[in-house]
mmCIF file of C-alpha atoms in Angstrom:
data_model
loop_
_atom_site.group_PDB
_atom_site.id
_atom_site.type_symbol
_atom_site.label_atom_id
_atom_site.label_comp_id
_atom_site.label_asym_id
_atom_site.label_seq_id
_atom_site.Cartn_x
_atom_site.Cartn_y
_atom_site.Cartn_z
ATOM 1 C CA UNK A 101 209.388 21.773 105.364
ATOM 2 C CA UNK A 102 212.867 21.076 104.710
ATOM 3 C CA UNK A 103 216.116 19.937 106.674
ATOM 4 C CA UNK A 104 216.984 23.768 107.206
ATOM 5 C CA UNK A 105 213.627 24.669 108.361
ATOM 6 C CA UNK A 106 213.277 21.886 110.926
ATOM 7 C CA UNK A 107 216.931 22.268 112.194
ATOM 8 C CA UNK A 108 215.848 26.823 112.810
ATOM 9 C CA UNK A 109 212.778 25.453 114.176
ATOM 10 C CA UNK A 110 214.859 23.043 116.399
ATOM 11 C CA UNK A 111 217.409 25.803 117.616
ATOM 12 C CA UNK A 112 214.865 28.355 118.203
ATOM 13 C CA UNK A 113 212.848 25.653 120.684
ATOM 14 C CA UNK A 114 214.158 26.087 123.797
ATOM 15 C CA UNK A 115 214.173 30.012 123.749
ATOM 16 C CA UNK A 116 210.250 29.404 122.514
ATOM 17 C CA UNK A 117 209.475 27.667 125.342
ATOM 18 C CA UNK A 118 211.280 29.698 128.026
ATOM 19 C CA UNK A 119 209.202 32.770 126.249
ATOM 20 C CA UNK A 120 205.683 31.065 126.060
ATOM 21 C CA UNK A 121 206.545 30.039 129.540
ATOM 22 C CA UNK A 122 207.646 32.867 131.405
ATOM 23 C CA UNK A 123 206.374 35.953 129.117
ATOM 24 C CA UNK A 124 202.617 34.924 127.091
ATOM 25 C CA UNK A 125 201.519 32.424 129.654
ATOM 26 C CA UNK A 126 201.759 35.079 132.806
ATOM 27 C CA UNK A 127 200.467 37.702 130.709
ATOM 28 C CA UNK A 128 197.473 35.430 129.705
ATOM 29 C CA UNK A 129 196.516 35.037 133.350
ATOM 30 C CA UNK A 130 197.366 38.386 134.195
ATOM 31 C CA UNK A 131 194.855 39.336 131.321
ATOM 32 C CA UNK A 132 192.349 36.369 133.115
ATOM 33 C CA UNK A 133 193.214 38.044 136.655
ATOM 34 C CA UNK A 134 191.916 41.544 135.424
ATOM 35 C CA UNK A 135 188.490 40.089 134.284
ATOM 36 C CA UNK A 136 187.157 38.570 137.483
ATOM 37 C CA UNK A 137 185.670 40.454 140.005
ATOM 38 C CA UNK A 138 186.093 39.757 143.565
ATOM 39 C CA UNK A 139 188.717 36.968 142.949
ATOM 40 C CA UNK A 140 189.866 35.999 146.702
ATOM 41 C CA UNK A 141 193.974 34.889 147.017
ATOM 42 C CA UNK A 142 193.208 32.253 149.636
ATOM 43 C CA UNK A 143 190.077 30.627 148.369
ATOM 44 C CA UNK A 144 191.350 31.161 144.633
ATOM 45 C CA UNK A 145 187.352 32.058 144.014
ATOM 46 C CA UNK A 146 185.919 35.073 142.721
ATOM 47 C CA UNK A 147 182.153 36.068 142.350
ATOM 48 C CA UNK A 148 181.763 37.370 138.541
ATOM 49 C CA UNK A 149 183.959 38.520 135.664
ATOM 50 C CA UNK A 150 183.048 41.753 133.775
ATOM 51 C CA UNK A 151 185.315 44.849 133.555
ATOM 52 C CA UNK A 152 184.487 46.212 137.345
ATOM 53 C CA UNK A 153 188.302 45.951 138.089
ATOM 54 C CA UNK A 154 188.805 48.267 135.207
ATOM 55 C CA UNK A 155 186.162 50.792 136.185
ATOM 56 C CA UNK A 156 187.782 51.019 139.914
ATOM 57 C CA UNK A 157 191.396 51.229 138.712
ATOM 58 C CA UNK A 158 190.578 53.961 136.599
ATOM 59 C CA UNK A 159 188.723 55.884 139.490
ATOM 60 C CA UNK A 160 191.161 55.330 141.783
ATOM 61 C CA UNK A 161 192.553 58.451 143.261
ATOM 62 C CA UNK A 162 196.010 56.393 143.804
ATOM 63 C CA UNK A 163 195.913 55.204 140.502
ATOM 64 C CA UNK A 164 195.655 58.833 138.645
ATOM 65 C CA UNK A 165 198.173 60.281 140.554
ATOM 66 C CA UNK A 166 200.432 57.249 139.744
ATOM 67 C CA UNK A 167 199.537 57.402 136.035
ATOM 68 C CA UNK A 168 200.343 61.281 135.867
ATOM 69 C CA UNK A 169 203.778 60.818 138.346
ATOM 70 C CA UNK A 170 204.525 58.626 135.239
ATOM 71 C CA UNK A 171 203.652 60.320 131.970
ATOM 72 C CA UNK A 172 205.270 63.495 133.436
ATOM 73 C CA UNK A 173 208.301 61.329 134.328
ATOM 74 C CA UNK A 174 208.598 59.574 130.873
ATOM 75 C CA UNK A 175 207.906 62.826 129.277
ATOM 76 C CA UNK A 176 210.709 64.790 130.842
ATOM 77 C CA UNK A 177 213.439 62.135 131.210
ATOM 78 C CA UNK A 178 213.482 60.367 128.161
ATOM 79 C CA UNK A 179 214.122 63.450 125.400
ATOM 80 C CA UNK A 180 216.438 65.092 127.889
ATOM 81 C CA UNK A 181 218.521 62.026 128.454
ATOM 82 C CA UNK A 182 218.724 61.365 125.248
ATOM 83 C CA UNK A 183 219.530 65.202 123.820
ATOM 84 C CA UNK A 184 222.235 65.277 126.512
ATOM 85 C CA UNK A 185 223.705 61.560 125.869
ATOM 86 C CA UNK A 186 224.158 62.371 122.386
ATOM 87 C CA UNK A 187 225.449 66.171 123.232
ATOM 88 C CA UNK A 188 228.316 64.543 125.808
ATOM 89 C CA UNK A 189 228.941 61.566 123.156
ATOM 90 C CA UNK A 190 229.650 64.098 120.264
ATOM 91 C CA UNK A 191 232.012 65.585 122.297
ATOM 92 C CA UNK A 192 233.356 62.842 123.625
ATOM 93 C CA UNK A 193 233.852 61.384 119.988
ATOM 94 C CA UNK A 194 235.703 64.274 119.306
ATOM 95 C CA UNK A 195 238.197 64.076 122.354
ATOM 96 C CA UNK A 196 241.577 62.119 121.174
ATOM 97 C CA UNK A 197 243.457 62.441 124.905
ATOM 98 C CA UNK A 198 242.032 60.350 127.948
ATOM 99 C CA UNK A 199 238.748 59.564 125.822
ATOM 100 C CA UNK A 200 238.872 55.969 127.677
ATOM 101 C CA UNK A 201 239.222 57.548 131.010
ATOM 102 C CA UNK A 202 236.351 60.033 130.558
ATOM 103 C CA UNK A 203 234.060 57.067 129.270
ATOM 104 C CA UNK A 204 234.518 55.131 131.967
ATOM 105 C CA UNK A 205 233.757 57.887 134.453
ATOM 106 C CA UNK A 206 230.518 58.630 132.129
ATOM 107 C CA UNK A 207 229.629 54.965 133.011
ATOM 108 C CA UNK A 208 230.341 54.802 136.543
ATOM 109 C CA UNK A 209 226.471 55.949 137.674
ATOM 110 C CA UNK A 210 224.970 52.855 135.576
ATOM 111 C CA UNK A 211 227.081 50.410 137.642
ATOM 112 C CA UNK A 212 226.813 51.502 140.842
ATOM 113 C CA UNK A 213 223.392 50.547 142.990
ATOM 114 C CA UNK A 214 220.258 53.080 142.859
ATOM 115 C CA UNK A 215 219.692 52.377 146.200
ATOM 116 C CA UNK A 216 223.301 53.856 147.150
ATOM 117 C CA UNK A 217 222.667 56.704 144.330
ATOM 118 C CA UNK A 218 219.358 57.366 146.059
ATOM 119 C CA UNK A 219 220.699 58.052 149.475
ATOM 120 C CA UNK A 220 223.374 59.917 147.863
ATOM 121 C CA UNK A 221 220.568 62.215 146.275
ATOM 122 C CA UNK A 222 219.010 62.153 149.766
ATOM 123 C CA UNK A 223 222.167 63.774 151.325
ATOM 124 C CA UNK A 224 222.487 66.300 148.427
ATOM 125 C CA UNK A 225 218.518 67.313 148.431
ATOM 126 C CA UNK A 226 217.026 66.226 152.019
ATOM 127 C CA UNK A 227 216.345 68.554 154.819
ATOM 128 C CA UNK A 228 216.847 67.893 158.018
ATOM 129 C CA UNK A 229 217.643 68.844 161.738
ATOM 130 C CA UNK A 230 221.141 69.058 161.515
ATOM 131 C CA UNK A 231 221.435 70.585 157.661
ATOM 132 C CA UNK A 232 219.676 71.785 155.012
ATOM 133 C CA UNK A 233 221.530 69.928 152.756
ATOM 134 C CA UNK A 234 224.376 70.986 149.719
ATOM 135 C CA UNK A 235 221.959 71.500 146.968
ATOM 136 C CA UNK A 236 219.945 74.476 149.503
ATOM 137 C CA UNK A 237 223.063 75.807 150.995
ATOM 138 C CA UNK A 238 224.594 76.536 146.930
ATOM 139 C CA UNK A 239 220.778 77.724 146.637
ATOM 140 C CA UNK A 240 221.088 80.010 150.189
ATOM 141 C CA UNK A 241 224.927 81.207 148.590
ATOM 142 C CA UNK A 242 223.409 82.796 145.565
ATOM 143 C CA UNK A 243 220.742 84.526 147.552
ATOM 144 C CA UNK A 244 217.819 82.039 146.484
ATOM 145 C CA UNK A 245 215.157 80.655 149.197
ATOM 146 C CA UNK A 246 215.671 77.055 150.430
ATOM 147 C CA UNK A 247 213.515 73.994 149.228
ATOM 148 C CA UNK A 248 212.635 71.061 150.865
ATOM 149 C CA UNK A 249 212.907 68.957 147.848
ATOM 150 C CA UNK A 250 212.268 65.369 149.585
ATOM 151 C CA UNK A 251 209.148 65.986 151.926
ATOM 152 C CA UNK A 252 208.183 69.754 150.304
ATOM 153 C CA UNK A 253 205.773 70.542 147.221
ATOM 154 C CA UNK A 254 205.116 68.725 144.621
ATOM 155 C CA UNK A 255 207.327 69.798 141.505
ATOM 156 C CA UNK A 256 210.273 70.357 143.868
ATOM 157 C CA UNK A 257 209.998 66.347 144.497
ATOM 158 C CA UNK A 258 209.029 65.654 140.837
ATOM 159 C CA UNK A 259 212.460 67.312 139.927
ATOM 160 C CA UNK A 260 214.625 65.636 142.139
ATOM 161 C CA UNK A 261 212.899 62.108 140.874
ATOM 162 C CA UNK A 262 213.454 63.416 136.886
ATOM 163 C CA UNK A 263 217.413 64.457 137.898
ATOM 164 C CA UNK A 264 217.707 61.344 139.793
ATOM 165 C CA UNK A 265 216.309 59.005 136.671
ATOM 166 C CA UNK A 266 218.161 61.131 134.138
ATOM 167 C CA UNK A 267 221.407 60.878 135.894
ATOM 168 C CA UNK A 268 221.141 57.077 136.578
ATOM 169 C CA UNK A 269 219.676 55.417 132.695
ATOM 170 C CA UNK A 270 222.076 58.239 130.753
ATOM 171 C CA UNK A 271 225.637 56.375 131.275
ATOM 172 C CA UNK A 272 224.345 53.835 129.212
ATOM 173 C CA UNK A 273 223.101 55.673 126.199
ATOM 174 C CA UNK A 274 226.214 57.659 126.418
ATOM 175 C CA UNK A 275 227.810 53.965 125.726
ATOM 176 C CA UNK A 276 225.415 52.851 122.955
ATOM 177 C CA UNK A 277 226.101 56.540 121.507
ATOM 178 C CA UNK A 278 229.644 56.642 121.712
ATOM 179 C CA UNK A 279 229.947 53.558 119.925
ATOM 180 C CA UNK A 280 227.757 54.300 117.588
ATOM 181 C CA UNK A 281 229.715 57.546 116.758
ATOM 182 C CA UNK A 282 232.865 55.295 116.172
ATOM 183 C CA UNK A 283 231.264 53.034 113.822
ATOM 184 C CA UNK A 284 230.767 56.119 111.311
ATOM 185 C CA UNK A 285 232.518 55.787 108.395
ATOM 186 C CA UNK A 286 235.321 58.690 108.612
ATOM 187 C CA UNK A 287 235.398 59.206 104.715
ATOM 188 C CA UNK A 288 232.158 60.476 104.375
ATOM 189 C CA UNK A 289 233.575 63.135 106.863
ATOM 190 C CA UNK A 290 236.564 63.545 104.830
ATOM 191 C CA UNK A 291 234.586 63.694 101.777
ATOM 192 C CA UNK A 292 232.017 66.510 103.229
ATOM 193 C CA UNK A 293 235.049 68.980 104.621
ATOM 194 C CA UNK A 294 236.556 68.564 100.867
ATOM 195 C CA UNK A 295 233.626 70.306 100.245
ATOM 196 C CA UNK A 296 233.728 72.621 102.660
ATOM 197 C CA UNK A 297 230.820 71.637 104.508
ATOM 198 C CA UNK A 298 230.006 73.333 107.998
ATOM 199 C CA UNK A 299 230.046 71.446 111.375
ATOM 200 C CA UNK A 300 226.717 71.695 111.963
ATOM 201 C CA UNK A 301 225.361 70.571 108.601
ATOM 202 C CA UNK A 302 227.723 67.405 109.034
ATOM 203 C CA UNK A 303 226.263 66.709 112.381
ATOM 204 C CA UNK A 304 223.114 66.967 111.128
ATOM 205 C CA UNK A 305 223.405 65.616 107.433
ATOM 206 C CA UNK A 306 225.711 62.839 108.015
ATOM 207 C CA UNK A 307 225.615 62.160 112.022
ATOM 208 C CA UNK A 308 222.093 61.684 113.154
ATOM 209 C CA UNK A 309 221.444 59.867 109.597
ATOM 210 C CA UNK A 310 223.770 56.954 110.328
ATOM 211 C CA UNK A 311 223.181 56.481 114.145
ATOM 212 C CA UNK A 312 219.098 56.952 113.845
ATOM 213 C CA UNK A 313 218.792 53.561 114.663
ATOM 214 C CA UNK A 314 220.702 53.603 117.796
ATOM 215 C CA UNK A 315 218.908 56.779 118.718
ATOM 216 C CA UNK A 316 215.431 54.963 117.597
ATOM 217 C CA UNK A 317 216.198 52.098 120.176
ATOM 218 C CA UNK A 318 217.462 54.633 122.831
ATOM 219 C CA UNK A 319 214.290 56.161 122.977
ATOM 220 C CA UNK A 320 212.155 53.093 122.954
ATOM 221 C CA UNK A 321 214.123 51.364 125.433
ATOM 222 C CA UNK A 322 214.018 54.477 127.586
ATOM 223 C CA UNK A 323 210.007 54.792 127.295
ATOM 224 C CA UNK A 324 209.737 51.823 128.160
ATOM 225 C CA UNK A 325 212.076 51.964 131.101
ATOM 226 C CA UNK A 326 210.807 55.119 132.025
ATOM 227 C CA UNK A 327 207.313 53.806 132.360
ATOM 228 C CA UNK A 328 208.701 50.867 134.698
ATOM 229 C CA UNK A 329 209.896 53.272 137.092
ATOM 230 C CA UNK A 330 209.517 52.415 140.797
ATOM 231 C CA UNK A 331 212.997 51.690 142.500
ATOM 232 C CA UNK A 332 214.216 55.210 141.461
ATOM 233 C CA UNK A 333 210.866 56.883 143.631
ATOM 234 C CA UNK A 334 211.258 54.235 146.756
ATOM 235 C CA UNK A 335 215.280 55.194 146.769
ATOM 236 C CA UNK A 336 214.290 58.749 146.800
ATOM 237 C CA UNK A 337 210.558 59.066 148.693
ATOM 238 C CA UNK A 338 210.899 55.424 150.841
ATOM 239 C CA UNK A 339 207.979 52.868 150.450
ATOM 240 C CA UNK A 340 205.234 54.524 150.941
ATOM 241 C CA UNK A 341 204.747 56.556 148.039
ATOM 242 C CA UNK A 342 201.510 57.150 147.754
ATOM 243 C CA UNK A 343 201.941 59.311 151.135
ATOM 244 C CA UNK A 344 204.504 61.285 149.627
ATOM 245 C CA UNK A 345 202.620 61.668 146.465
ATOM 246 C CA UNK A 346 205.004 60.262 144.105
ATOM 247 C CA UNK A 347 203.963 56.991 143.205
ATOM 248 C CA UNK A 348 204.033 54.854 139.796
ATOM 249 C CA UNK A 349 201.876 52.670 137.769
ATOM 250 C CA UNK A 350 204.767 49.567 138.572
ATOM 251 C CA UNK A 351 204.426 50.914 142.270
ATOM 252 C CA UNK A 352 200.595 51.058 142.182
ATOM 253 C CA UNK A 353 200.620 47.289 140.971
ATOM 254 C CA UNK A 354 202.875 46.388 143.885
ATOM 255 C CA UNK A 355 200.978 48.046 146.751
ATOM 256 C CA UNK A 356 198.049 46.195 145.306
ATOM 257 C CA UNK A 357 199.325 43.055 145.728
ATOM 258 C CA UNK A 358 201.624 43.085 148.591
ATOM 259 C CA UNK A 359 201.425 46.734 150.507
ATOM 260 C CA UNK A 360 199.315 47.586 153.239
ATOM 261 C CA UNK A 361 196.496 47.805 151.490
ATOM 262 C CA UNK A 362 197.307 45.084 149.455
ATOM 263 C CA UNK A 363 195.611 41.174 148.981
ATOM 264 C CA UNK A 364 193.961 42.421 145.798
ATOM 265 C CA UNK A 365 195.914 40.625 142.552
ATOM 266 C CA UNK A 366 192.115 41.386 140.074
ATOM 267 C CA UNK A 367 192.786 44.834 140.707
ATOM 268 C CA UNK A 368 196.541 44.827 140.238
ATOM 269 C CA UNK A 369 196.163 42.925 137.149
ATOM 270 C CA UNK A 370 194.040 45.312 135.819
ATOM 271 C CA UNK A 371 196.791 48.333 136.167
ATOM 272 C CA UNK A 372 199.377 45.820 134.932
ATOM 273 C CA UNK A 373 197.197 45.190 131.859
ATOM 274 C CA UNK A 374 196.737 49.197 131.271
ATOM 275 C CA UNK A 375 200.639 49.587 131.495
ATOM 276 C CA UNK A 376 201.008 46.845 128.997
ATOM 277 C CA UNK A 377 198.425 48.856 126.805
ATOM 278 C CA UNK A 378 200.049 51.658 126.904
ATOM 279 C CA UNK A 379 203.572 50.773 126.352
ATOM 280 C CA UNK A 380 202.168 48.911 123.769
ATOM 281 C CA UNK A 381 200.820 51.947 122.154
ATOM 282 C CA UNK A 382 203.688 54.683 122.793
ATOM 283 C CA UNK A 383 206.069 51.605 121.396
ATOM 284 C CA UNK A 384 204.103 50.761 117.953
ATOM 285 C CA UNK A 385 203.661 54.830 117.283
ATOM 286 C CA UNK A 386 207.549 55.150 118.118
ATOM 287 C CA UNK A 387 208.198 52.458 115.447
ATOM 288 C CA UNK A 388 205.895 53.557 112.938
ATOM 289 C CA UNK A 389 207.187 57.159 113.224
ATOM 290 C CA UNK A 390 211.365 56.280 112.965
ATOM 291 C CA UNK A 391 210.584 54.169 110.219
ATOM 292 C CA UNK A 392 208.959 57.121 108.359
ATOM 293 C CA UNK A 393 211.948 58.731 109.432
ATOM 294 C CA UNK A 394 214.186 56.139 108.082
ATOM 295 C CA UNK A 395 212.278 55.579 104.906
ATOM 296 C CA UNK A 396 212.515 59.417 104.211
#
């Protein structure tokens, strides 16, 4: 090894050891956790390992519901976030006047609390004694029937939990997008109208080519975000989701290990491990599909 390699090595240290210590030794005993049945938090003892933990996470009514609350979340929020991120960032790209002031009012969602954006939601969507609330009376204006959309059916909460996510993670990719829009190269623009090539074919021959990569990490990062959801559903639905029907796999772990039915950290290591897999999964097939892409 020579004087370069030892001196990378040396640099790169202390970020190894802040990794091995706070990311792969956790999720080694998280992965020890999940194995052993009956583990006890005050005695630190536990009576057999096998994959029992597995078996009852996976048959747990809680669990299911939190698993599809999730996959229906990710699978709504993340291409629709996206599509309209890049939609208001083309437009924005192509506004000359107050395109500063518009960007930062794009952004102001991303910096301001979920908590505070949750009660706001609350306000707009929440019935109660005193109103029905301004998204029902616009509804009750046009003639339509009002909707309970905190404490009523199911897909009336699961929409206000996919507007609330979309409206709070797509400041951000508007940001990435924007700036990836500016770092285009205006003479292959120039180059393509000398040809007389359409809008559209210059969006989609020249645009999306060069800022694929931001749009490949947009929709990682938002999988993966999107599958970490829990602070969005307890700003909307309150702690006890599993009441209200809304929980998620990230809220499923917590209640396991610190709700009221809680005290359990084999069985909450087993969901954690189960998200990991399958973030692990959706990730790799992501990558191996925008590098296809990219490649073709």
């Amino acid at each position: 090894m020579n004087n370069g390699s030892k001196k990378a090595w040396l640099y790169l240290l202390p970020a190894l050891i802040l990794l091995g210590a706070f990311l792969v030794y956790p999720l080694i005993d998280v992965l020890i956790y999940s194995f052993e049945e009956g583990y006890n938090f005050a005695s630190q003892t536990y009576w057999g390992i096998g994959g029992y933990n597995y078996s009852y996470v996976l048959h747990d009514p809680y669990f299911l519901q939190a698993l599809k609350n999730t996959l229906i979340l990710v699978a709504i929020t993340v291409p629709l976030s996206t599509g309209l991120a890049l939609l208001i960032s083309t437009g924005l790209s192509s506004i000359r006047p107050l395109r500063q002031l518009y960007q930062t009012v794009y952004f102001l969602p991303y910096v301001t609390n979920t908590l505070a954006v949750g009660l706001v939601f609350m306000v707009l969507f929440q019935k109660t004694e005193y109103t029905d609330g301004l998204v029902n009376l616009m509804l009750q204006w046009f003639g339509g029937p009002t909707i309970d959309f905190i404490d009523g059916p199911y897909w009336a909460k699961m929409f206000v939990l996919c507007f609330y996510t979309i409206w709070v993670v797509m400041p951000f990719k508007i940001l990435v997008l924007t700036s990836a829009l500016a770092s285009v190269n205006p003479d292959y623009y120039k180059a393509a109208r000398v040809d007389g090539t359409s809008r559209t074919r210059i969006f989609f021959r020249i645009t999306l080519p060069m800022i694929s990569p931001m749009l490949v990490y947009l929709v990682i990062t938002g999988f993966i975000g999107a599958f970490k959801a829990y602070s969005d559903a307890v700003a909307l639905f309150g702690t006890d989701l599993n009441a209200a029907g809304m929980n998620t796999i990230v809220g499923y772990v917590y209640d396991m290990l610190y709700g009221d039915s809680g005290g359990y950290p084999s069985y909450a290591s087993a969901a954690a491990i189960l998200l990991f897999a399958i973030v692990l999964t959706i990730t790799c097939i992501n990558l191996l599909v925008s590098r296809r892409r990219l490649e073709d």
